PDB file of C-alpha atoms and ligand atoms in Angstrom:
ATOM      1  CA  UNK A 688     132.648  53.386  49.229  1.00 94.00           C
ATOM      2  CA  UNK A 689     129.783  54.587  51.431  1.00 97.00           C
ATOM      3  CA  UNK A 690     126.537  52.745  50.655  1.00 98.00           C
ATOM      4  CA  UNK A 691     123.361  54.573  51.648  1.00 98.00           C
ATOM      5  CA  UNK A 692     119.930  52.919  51.681  1.00 98.00           C
ATOM      6  CA  UNK A 693     116.921  55.125  52.352  1.00 98.00           C
ATOM      7  CA  UNK A 694     113.478  53.711  53.193  1.00 99.00           C
ATOM      8  CA  UNK A 695     110.405  55.913  52.848  1.00 98.00           C
ATOM      9  CA  UNK A 696     106.746  55.836  51.808  1.00 98.00           C
ATOM     10  CA  UNK A 697     107.578  58.763  49.473  1.00 98.00           C
ATOM     11  CA  UNK A 698     110.635  57.639  47.489  1.00 98.00           C
ATOM     12  CA  UNK A 699     110.091  60.421  44.923  1.00 98.00           C
ATOM     13  CA  UNK A 700     110.551  62.978  47.733  1.00 98.00           C
ATOM     14  CA  UNK A 701     114.242  62.039  47.740  1.00 98.00           C
ATOM     15  CA  UNK A 702     114.849  62.751  44.022  1.00 97.00           C
ATOM     16  CA  UNK A 703     117.030  65.841  44.726  1.00 97.00           C
ATOM     17  CA  UNK A 704     119.726  63.459  45.971  1.00 97.00           C
ATOM     18  CA  UNK A 705     120.457  62.762  42.275  1.00 96.00           C
ATOM     19  CA  UNK A 706     121.445  66.396  41.682  1.00 97.00           C
ATOM     20  CA  UNK A 707     124.574  68.534  42.018  1.00 95.00           C
ATOM     21  CA  UNK A 708     127.362  67.418  44.355  1.00 95.00           C
ATOM     22  CA  UNK A 709     125.628  64.205  45.402  1.00 97.00           C
ATOM     23  CA  UNK A 710     124.721  63.272  41.832  1.00 97.00           C
ATOM     24  CA  UNK A 711     128.351  63.733  40.788  1.00 97.00           C
ATOM     25  CA  UNK A 712     129.617  61.781  43.797  1.00 97.00           C
ATOM     26  CA  UNK A 713     127.417  58.858  42.721  1.00 98.00           C
ATOM     27  CA  UNK A 714     128.611  59.108  39.108  1.00 97.00           C
ATOM     28  CA  UNK A 715     132.226  59.022  40.349  1.00 97.00           C
ATOM     29  CA  UNK A 716     131.455  55.914  42.447  1.00 97.00           C
ATOM     30  CA  UNK A 717     132.312  57.664  45.727  1.00 97.00           C
ATOM     31  CA  UNK A 718     128.907  56.970  47.237  1.00 98.00           C
ATOM     32  CA  UNK A 719     125.950  54.787  46.312  1.00 98.00           C
ATOM     33  CA  UNK A 720     122.420  55.873  47.197  1.00 98.00           C
ATOM     34  CA  UNK A 721     119.472  53.482  46.872  1.00 98.00           C
ATOM     35  CA  UNK A 722     115.942  54.561  47.709  1.00 98.00           C
ATOM     36  CA  UNK A 723     113.298  52.004  48.702  1.00 98.00           C
ATOM     37  CA  UNK A 724     109.523  52.150  48.962  1.00 98.00           C
ATOM     38  CA  UNK A 725     108.340  50.881  52.352  1.00 98.00           C
ATOM     39  CA  UNK A 726     104.918  50.012  50.889  1.00 98.00           C
ATOM     40  CA  UNK A 727     106.556  47.257  48.830  1.00 98.00           C
ATOM     41  CA  UNK A 728     106.708  45.307  52.085  1.00 98.00           C
ATOM     42  CA  UNK A 729     102.958  45.257  52.756  1.00 97.00           C
ATOM     43  CA  UNK A 730     100.559  42.473  51.778  1.00 93.00           C
ATOM     44  CA  UNK A 731      97.095  44.036  52.114  1.00 96.00           C
ATOM     45  CA  UNK A 732      95.219  45.688  49.235  1.00 96.00           C
ATOM     46  CA  UNK A 733      95.624  49.179  50.697  1.00 96.00           C
ATOM     47  CA  UNK A 734      99.383  48.757  51.296  1.00 97.00           C
ATOM     48  CA  UNK A 735      98.880  50.012  54.871  1.00 98.00           C
ATOM     49  CA  UNK A 736     101.978  50.896  56.859  1.00 98.00           C
ATOM     50  CA  UNK A 737     100.295  52.331  59.959  1.00 98.00           C
ATOM     51  CA  UNK A 738      97.830  51.504  62.704  1.00 98.00           C
ATOM     52  CA  UNK A 739      96.211  53.093  65.762  1.00 98.00           C
ATOM     53  CA  UNK A 740      98.448  53.684  68.803  1.00 98.00           C
ATOM     54  CA  UNK A 741      98.319  51.271  71.751  1.00 98.00           C
ATOM     55  CA  UNK A 742      97.207  53.244  74.784  1.00 98.00           C
ATOM     56  CA  UNK A 743      95.105  55.584  72.635  1.00 98.00           C
ATOM     57  CA  UNK A 744      95.812  59.086  71.451  1.00 97.00           C
ATOM     58  CA  UNK A 745      95.786  61.067  68.241  1.00 97.00           C
ATOM     59  CA  UNK A 746      97.260  59.960  64.918  1.00 98.00           C
ATOM     60  CA  UNK A 747      98.653  56.706  63.592  1.00 98.00           C
ATOM     61  CA  UNK A 748     101.899  54.854  64.296  1.00 98.00           C
ATOM     62  CA  UNK A 749     103.999  53.130  61.626  1.00 98.00           C
ATOM     63  CA  UNK A 750     103.774  49.340  62.033  1.00 98.00           C
ATOM     64  CA  UNK A 751     106.952  47.392  62.768  1.00 98.00           C
ATOM     65  CA  UNK A 752     106.333  44.573  60.212  1.00 98.00           C
ATOM     66  CA  UNK A 753     107.000  46.458  56.942  1.00 98.00           C
ATOM     67  CA  UNK A 754     109.943  48.239  58.564  1.00 98.00           C
ATOM     68  CA  UNK A 755     111.457  44.936  59.648  1.00 98.00           C
ATOM     69  CA  UNK A 756     111.092  43.451  56.153  1.00 98.00           C
ATOM     70  CA  UNK A 757     112.473  46.573  54.441  1.00 98.00           C
ATOM     71  CA  UNK A 758     115.501  46.847  56.737  1.00 98.00           C
ATOM     72  CA  UNK A 759     116.198  43.100  56.514  1.00 98.00           C
ATOM     73  CA  UNK A 760     116.145  43.324  52.716  1.00 98.00           C
ATOM     74  CA  UNK A 761     118.844  46.039  52.580  1.00 98.00           C
ATOM     75  CA  UNK A 762     121.018  44.394  55.235  1.00 98.00           C
ATOM     76  CA  UNK A 763     121.249  40.841  53.930  1.00 97.00           C
ATOM     77  CA  UNK A 764     125.053  40.755  53.927  1.00 93.00           C
ATOM     78  CA  UNK A 765     127.080  40.064  57.066  1.00 91.00           C
ATOM     79  CA  UNK A 766     128.531  43.594  57.015  1.00 97.00           C
ATOM     80  CA  UNK A 767     128.034  46.179  59.765  1.00 98.00           C
ATOM     81  CA  UNK A 768     125.110  48.597  59.345  1.00 98.00           C
ATOM     82  CA  UNK A 769     124.392  51.949  60.951  1.00 98.00           C
ATOM     83  CA  UNK A 770     120.625  52.437  61.092  1.00 98.00           C
ATOM     84  CA  UNK A 771     119.596  56.082  61.355  1.00 99.00           C
ATOM     85  CA  UNK A 772     116.030  56.483  62.571  1.00 99.00           C
ATOM     86  CA  UNK A 773     114.829  60.042  62.035  1.00 98.00           C
ATOM     87  CA  UNK A 774     112.840  61.423  64.955  1.00 98.00           C
ATOM     88  CA  UNK A 775     112.471  64.837  66.609  1.00 98.00           C
ATOM     89  CA  UNK A 776     113.070  62.952  69.877  1.00 98.00           C
ATOM     90  CA  UNK A 777     116.573  61.881  68.775  1.00 98.00           C
ATOM     91  CA  UNK A 778     120.098  63.170  69.357  1.00 98.00           C
ATOM     92  CA  UNK A 779     120.695  66.497  67.631  1.00 98.00           C
ATOM     93  CA  UNK A 780     122.586  66.179  64.346  1.00 98.00           C
ATOM     94  CA  UNK A 781     125.819  68.186  64.110  1.00 97.00           C
ATOM     95  CA  UNK A 782     129.110  68.293  62.212  1.00 96.00           C
ATOM     96  CA  UNK A 783     130.695  65.787  64.591  1.00 97.00           C
ATOM     97  CA  UNK A 784     127.932  63.283  63.820  1.00 98.00           C
ATOM     98  CA  UNK A 785     128.337  63.973  60.084  1.00 98.00           C
ATOM     99  CA  UNK A 786     132.068  63.124  60.394  1.00 97.00           C
ATOM    100  CA  UNK A 787     131.200  59.914  62.205  1.00 98.00           C
ATOM    101  CA  UNK A 788     128.672  58.870  59.529  1.00 98.00           C
ATOM    102  CA  UNK A 789     131.177  59.735  56.761  1.00 98.00           C
ATOM    103  CA  UNK A 790     133.573  57.161  58.233  1.00 98.00           C
ATOM    104  CA  UNK A 791     131.024  54.306  57.914  1.00 98.00           C
ATOM    105  CA  UNK A 792     130.407  51.818  55.091  1.00 98.00           C
ATOM    106  CA  UNK A 793     126.653  51.209  55.274  1.00 98.00           C
ATOM    107  CA  UNK A 794     124.046  53.725  56.348  1.00 98.00           C
ATOM    108  CA  UNK A 795     120.323  52.904  56.393  1.00 98.00           C
ATOM    109  CA  UNK A 796     117.892  55.792  56.855  1.00 99.00           C
ATOM    110  CA  UNK A 797     114.380  55.093  58.184  1.00 99.00           C
ATOM    111  CA  UNK A 798     112.089  58.023  57.307  1.00 98.00           C
ATOM    112  CA  UNK A 799     109.111  58.132  59.629  1.00 98.00           C
ATOM    113  CA  UNK A 800     105.697  59.635  58.870  1.00 98.00           C
ATOM    114  CA  UNK A 801     102.486  60.035  60.925  1.00 98.00           C
ATOM    115  CA  UNK A 802     103.309  59.813  64.671  1.00 98.00           C
ATOM    116  CA  UNK A 803     106.548  57.983  63.965  1.00 98.00           C
ATOM    117  CA  UNK A 804     107.781  54.368  63.830  1.00 98.00           C
ATOM    118  CA  UNK A 805     106.847  51.689  66.398  1.00 98.00           C
ATOM    119  CA  UNK A 806     109.607  51.921  69.043  1.00 98.00           C
ATOM    120  CA  UNK A 807     110.423  48.199  68.771  1.00 98.00           C
ATOM    121  CA  UNK A 808     112.074  48.728  65.380  1.00 98.00           C
ATOM    122  CA  UNK A 809     114.968  50.659  66.978  1.00 98.00           C
ATOM    123  CA  UNK A 810     114.978  48.251  69.917  1.00 98.00           C
ATOM    124  CA  UNK A 811     115.170  45.153  67.692  1.00 98.00           C
ATOM    125  CA  UNK A 812     118.043  46.345  65.483  1.00 98.00           C
ATOM    126  CA  UNK A 813     119.949  47.767  68.476  1.00 98.00           C
ATOM    127  CA  UNK A 814     119.991  44.209  69.867  1.00 98.00           C
ATOM    128  CA  UNK A 815     121.674  42.816  66.712  1.00 98.00           C
ATOM    129  CA  UNK A 816     125.460  42.573  66.832  1.00 97.00           C
ATOM    130  CA  UNK A 817     125.968  43.840  63.263  1.00 97.00           C
ATOM    131  CA  UNK A 818     123.838  46.972  63.784  1.00 98.00           C
ATOM    132  CA  UNK A 819     124.320  50.318  65.476  1.00 98.00           C
ATOM    133  CA  UNK A 820     121.120  52.329  65.828  1.00 98.00           C
ATOM    134  CA  UNK A 821     121.154  56.131  65.930  1.00 98.00           C
ATOM    135  CA  UNK A 822     117.924  58.005  66.661  1.00 98.00           C
ATOM    136  CA  UNK A 823     118.612  61.420  65.149  1.00 98.00           C
ATOM    137  CA  UNK A 824     116.833  64.782  65.064  1.00 98.00           C
ATOM    138  CA  UNK A 825     117.888  67.650  62.797  1.00 98.00           C
ATOM    139  CA  UNK A 826     116.549  70.290  65.190  1.00 98.00           C
ATOM    140  CA  UNK A 827     114.007  71.206  67.809  1.00 98.00           C
ATOM    141  CA  UNK A 828     110.945  71.393  65.581  1.00 98.00           C
ATOM    142  CA  UNK A 829     108.592  68.812  64.058  1.00 98.00           C
ATOM    143  CA  UNK A 830     108.606  68.038  60.332  1.00 98.00           C
ATOM    144  CA  UNK A 831     105.918  66.061  58.516  1.00 98.00           C
ATOM    145  CA  UNK A 832     108.332  63.240  57.703  1.00 98.00           C
ATOM    146  CA  UNK A 833     111.931  62.056  57.858  1.00 98.00           C
ATOM    147  CA  UNK A 834     112.724  62.624  54.152  1.00 98.00           C
ATOM    148  CA  UNK A 835     113.928  66.233  54.443  1.00 98.00           C
ATOM    149  CA  UNK A 836     115.926  65.342  57.570  1.00 98.00           C
ATOM    150  CA  UNK A 837     117.530  62.460  55.673  1.00 98.00           C
ATOM    151  CA  UNK A 838     118.535  64.779  52.821  1.00 98.00           C
ATOM    152  CA  UNK A 839     120.133  67.179  55.306  1.00 98.00           C
ATOM    153  CA  UNK A 840     122.163  64.387  56.910  1.00 98.00           C
ATOM    154  CA  UNK A 841     123.150  62.710  53.618  1.00 98.00           C
ATOM    155  CA  UNK A 842     124.379  66.001  52.124  1.00 98.00           C
ATOM    156  CA  UNK A 843     126.333  67.072  55.224  1.00 98.00           C
ATOM    157  CA  UNK A 844     127.871  63.582  55.473  1.00 98.00           C
ATOM    158  CA  UNK A 845     128.681  62.966  51.809  1.00 98.00           C
ATOM    159  CA  UNK A 846     130.569  66.249  51.292  1.00 97.00           C
ATOM    160  CA  UNK A 847     133.071  65.074  53.956  1.00 97.00           C
ATOM    161  CA  UNK A 848     134.019  61.989  51.919  1.00 97.00           C
ATOM    162  CA  UNK A 849     137.379  62.442  50.171  1.00 96.00           C
ATOM    163  CA  UNK A 850     136.882  63.320  46.486  1.00 96.00           C
ATOM    164  CA  UNK A 851     133.303  64.574  46.799  1.00 96.00           C
ATOM    165  CA  UNK A 852     134.273  68.255  47.017  1.00 95.00           C
ATOM    166  CA  UNK A 853     136.314  69.650  44.122  1.00 89.00           C
ATOM    167  CA  UNK A 854     138.697  71.410  46.519  1.00 90.00           C
ATOM    168  CA  UNK A 855     139.298  69.448  49.748  1.00 87.00           C
ATOM    169  CA  UNK A 856     140.750  72.612  51.355  1.00 89.00           C
ATOM    170  CA  UNK A 857     137.160  73.957  51.497  1.00 87.00           C
ATOM    171  CA  UNK A 858     136.615  71.584  54.432  1.00 89.00           C
ATOM    172  CA  UNK A 859     139.496  72.946  56.493  1.00 86.00           C
ATOM    173  CA  UNK A 860     138.269  76.463  57.175  1.00 83.00           C
ATOM    174  CA  UNK A 861     134.517  76.238  57.420  1.00 90.00           C
ATOM    175  CA  UNK A 862     131.924  76.720  60.134  1.00 91.00           C
ATOM    176  CA  UNK A 863     131.981  74.045  62.865  1.00 90.00           C
ATOM    177  CA  UNK A 864     135.409  72.760  61.721  1.00 88.00           C
ATOM    178  CA  UNK A 865     137.406  75.907  62.538  1.00 86.00           C
ATOM    179  CA  UNK A 866     138.424  75.916  66.211  1.00 88.00           C
ATOM    180  CA  UNK A 867     140.151  78.056  68.805  1.00 88.00           C
ATOM    181  CA  UNK A 868     141.081  77.162  72.400  1.00 87.00           C
ATOM    182  CA  UNK A 869     137.428  77.537  73.478  1.00 85.00           C
ATOM    183  CA  UNK A 870     135.898  75.182  70.921  1.00 88.00           C
ATOM    184  CA  UNK A 871     134.436  75.270  67.440  1.00 91.00           C
ATOM    185  CA  UNK A 872     133.816  78.492  65.528  1.00 96.00           C
ATOM    186  CA  UNK A 873     131.607  79.593  62.664  1.00 96.00           C
ATOM    187  CA  UNK A 874     133.393  80.856  59.576  1.00 96.00           C
ATOM    188  CA  UNK A 875     134.638  84.442  59.051  1.00 97.00           C
ATOM    189  CA  UNK A 876     132.728  86.555  56.471  1.00 97.00           C
ATOM    190  CA  UNK A 877     133.666  86.043  52.806  1.00 98.00           C
ATOM    191  CA  UNK A 878     133.892  88.589  49.966  1.00 98.00           C
ATOM    192  CA  UNK A 879     134.537  88.515  46.225  1.00 98.00           C
ATOM    193  CA  UNK A 880     134.796  91.076  43.404  1.00 98.00           C
ATOM    194  CA  UNK A 881     133.928  93.920  42.959  1.00 98.00           C
ATOM    195  CA  UNK A 882     135.905  95.610  45.787  1.00 98.00           C
ATOM    196  CA  UNK A 883     133.141  98.235  46.108  1.00 98.00           C
ATOM    197  CA  UNK A 884     129.480  97.227  45.742  1.00 98.00           C
ATOM    198  CA  UNK A 885     126.648  99.698  46.279  1.00 98.00           C
ATOM    199  CA  UNK A 886     128.965 101.911  48.320  1.00 98.00           C
ATOM    200  CA  UNK A 887     130.194  99.043  50.522  1.00 98.00           C
ATOM    201  CA  UNK A 888     133.940  98.322  50.539  1.00 98.00           C
ATOM    202  CA  UNK A 889     135.572  94.951  51.095  1.00 98.00           C
ATOM    203  CA  UNK A 890     137.636  95.178  54.357  1.00 98.00           C
ATOM    204  CA  UNK A 891     140.984  96.730  53.340  1.00 98.00           C
ATOM    205  CA  UNK A 892     143.026  93.997  55.065  1.00 98.00           C
ATOM    206  CA  UNK A 893     141.787  91.446  52.503  1.00 98.00           C
ATOM    207  CA  UNK A 894     143.293  93.512  49.659  1.00 98.00           C
ATOM    208  CA  UNK A 895     146.640  93.979  51.460  1.00 98.00           C
ATOM    209  CA  UNK A 896     148.287  90.732  50.316  1.00 98.00           C
ATOM    210  CA  UNK A 897     149.587  90.282  53.899  1.00 98.00           C
ATOM    211  CA  UNK A 898     148.633  86.642  54.533  1.00 98.00           C
ATOM    212  CA  UNK A 899     149.676  86.638  58.206  1.00 98.00           C
ATOM    213  CA  UNK A 900     147.494  89.659  58.979  1.00 98.00           C
ATOM    214  CA  UNK A 901     144.608  88.272  56.895  1.00 98.00           C
ATOM    215  CA  UNK A 902     144.750  85.023  58.886  1.00 97.00           C
ATOM    216  CA  UNK A 903     144.664  86.956  62.205  1.00 97.00           C
ATOM    217  CA  UNK A 904     141.731  89.103  60.973  1.00 98.00           C
ATOM    218  CA  UNK A 905     139.803  86.008  59.891  1.00 97.00           C
ATOM    219  CA  UNK A 906     140.235  84.285  63.260  1.00 96.00           C
ATOM    220  CA  UNK A 907     139.087  87.449  65.057  1.00 97.00           C
ATOM    221  CA  UNK A 908     136.039  87.728  62.801  1.00 98.00           C
ATOM    222  CA  UNK A 909     135.195  84.034  63.289  1.00 97.00           C
ATOM    223  CA  UNK A 910     135.417  84.551  67.079  1.00 97.00           C
ATOM    224  CA  UNK A 911     133.282  87.704  66.894  1.00 97.00           C
ATOM    225  CA  UNK A 912     130.558  85.936  64.877  1.00 97.00           C
ATOM    226  CA  UNK A 913     130.606  82.877  67.144  1.00 96.00           C
ATOM    227  CA  UNK A 914     130.335  85.080  70.244  1.00 96.00           C
ATOM    228  CA  UNK A 915     127.474  87.071  68.682  1.00 97.00           C
ATOM    229  CA  UNK A 916     125.492  83.832  68.227  1.00 95.00           C
ATOM    230  CA  UNK A 917     125.682  83.045  71.941  1.00 89.00           C
ATOM    231  CA  UNK A 918     124.409  86.561  72.762  1.00 89.00           C
ATOM    232  CA  UNK A 919     121.296  86.412  70.539  1.00 68.00           C
TER     233      UNK A 919
HETATM  234  N1  LIG B 637     104.959  62.212  67.069  1.00 60.83           N
HETATM  235  C1  LIG B 637     106.342  62.522  66.844  1.00 60.83           C
HETATM  236  C2  LIG B 637     106.915  63.265  68.051  1.00 60.83           C
HETATM  237  O1  LIG B 637     106.186  64.048  68.666  1.00 60.83           O
HETATM  238  O2  LIG B 637     108.119  63.095  68.347  1.00 60.83           O
HETATM  239  C3  LIG B 637     106.524  63.375  65.593  1.00 60.83           C
HETATM  240  C4  LIG B 637     106.280  62.626  64.323  1.00 60.83           C
HETATM  241  S1  LIG B 637     106.599  63.576  62.879  1.00 60.83           S
HETATM  242  C5  LIG B 637     105.068  64.311  62.593  1.00 60.83           C
HETATM  243  C6  LIG B 637     106.741  62.356  61.617  1.00 60.83           C
HETATM  244  C7  LIG B 637     108.147  61.957  61.255  1.00 60.83           C
HETATM  245  O3  LIG B 637     108.846  63.077  60.772  1.00 60.83           O
HETATM  246  C8  LIG B 637     108.997  61.404  62.371  1.00 60.83           C
HETATM  247  O4  LIG B 637     108.751  60.048  62.609  1.00 60.83           O
HETATM  248  C9  LIG B 637     110.400  61.645  61.833  1.00 60.83           C
HETATM  249  O5  LIG B 637     110.805  60.605  60.954  1.00 60.83           O
HETATM  250  C10 LIG B 637     110.229  62.930  61.030  1.00 60.83           C
HETATM  251  N2  LIG B 637     110.690  64.121  61.759  1.00 60.83           N
HETATM  252  C11 LIG B 637     109.914  65.126  62.214  1.00 60.83           C
HETATM  253  N3  LIG B 637     110.647  66.076  62.811  1.00 60.83           N
HETATM  254  C12 LIG B 637     111.922  65.682  62.721  1.00 60.83           C
HETATM  255  C13 LIG B 637     113.157  66.245  63.172  1.00 60.83           C
HETATM  256  N4  LIG B 637     113.216  67.402  63.819  1.00 60.83           N
HETATM  257  N5  LIG B 637     114.293  65.549  62.898  1.00 60.83           N
HETATM  258  C14 LIG B 637     114.253  64.372  62.265  1.00 60.83           C
HETATM  259  N6  LIG B 637     113.115  63.789  61.819  1.00 60.83           N
HETATM  260  C15 LIG B 637     111.966  64.438  62.052  1.00 60.83           C
END
């Protein structure tokens, strides 16, 4: 079972993880998600988790002490942990990374806020033999915090775990899993009933019952859509 621990100063921000597919996956015991409040690991009256940046500059930086205590608390066992530190300066998240995370046992997500987390937190855990640290970005833009990025990664990862999706075949022919000789493809367009909607017909080939021809059409459409993305 994949155990996921998420540390944030806004634990309530992560409530949607209880819903839908992920809620059901937790009920079925396929994944476990625990959300932790970073401020629990502060000892001043204001529960401060940030301070001014060394070297000057705008904004505040998240202090390493509460992060160290929070991560230590969720990694007390001698198991291996993958620590995912959300940052726009990290490696870009993709389906390959989701597959890698889905194969792990213990994921810890560190949701930054303000100007981010003191760099020594990643450095410290990367030096521990039972930790792998991944600094991950979900795209080339800056969010206000790591919570939304964490939800993106948890959802993309969890749906790859056997049993989470009702029909495992859904994973075989979807965007970024379909491939041709040149690499990965996005999915072909999908249609359902009615066959004519507002004057628009479903492509006739899909009504033909000829599975070989349908397969060829779908590959061609997936290639066309993938190519169109590179031309935009
Ligand atoms: N000063 C940082 C920089 O320029 O790289 C940006 C900090 S951002 C305002 C606050 C937090 O939001 C980050 O520490 C990170 O946890 C999260 N965040 C923002 N954009 C993100 C992205 N594209 N991917 C993942 N996390 C992101």
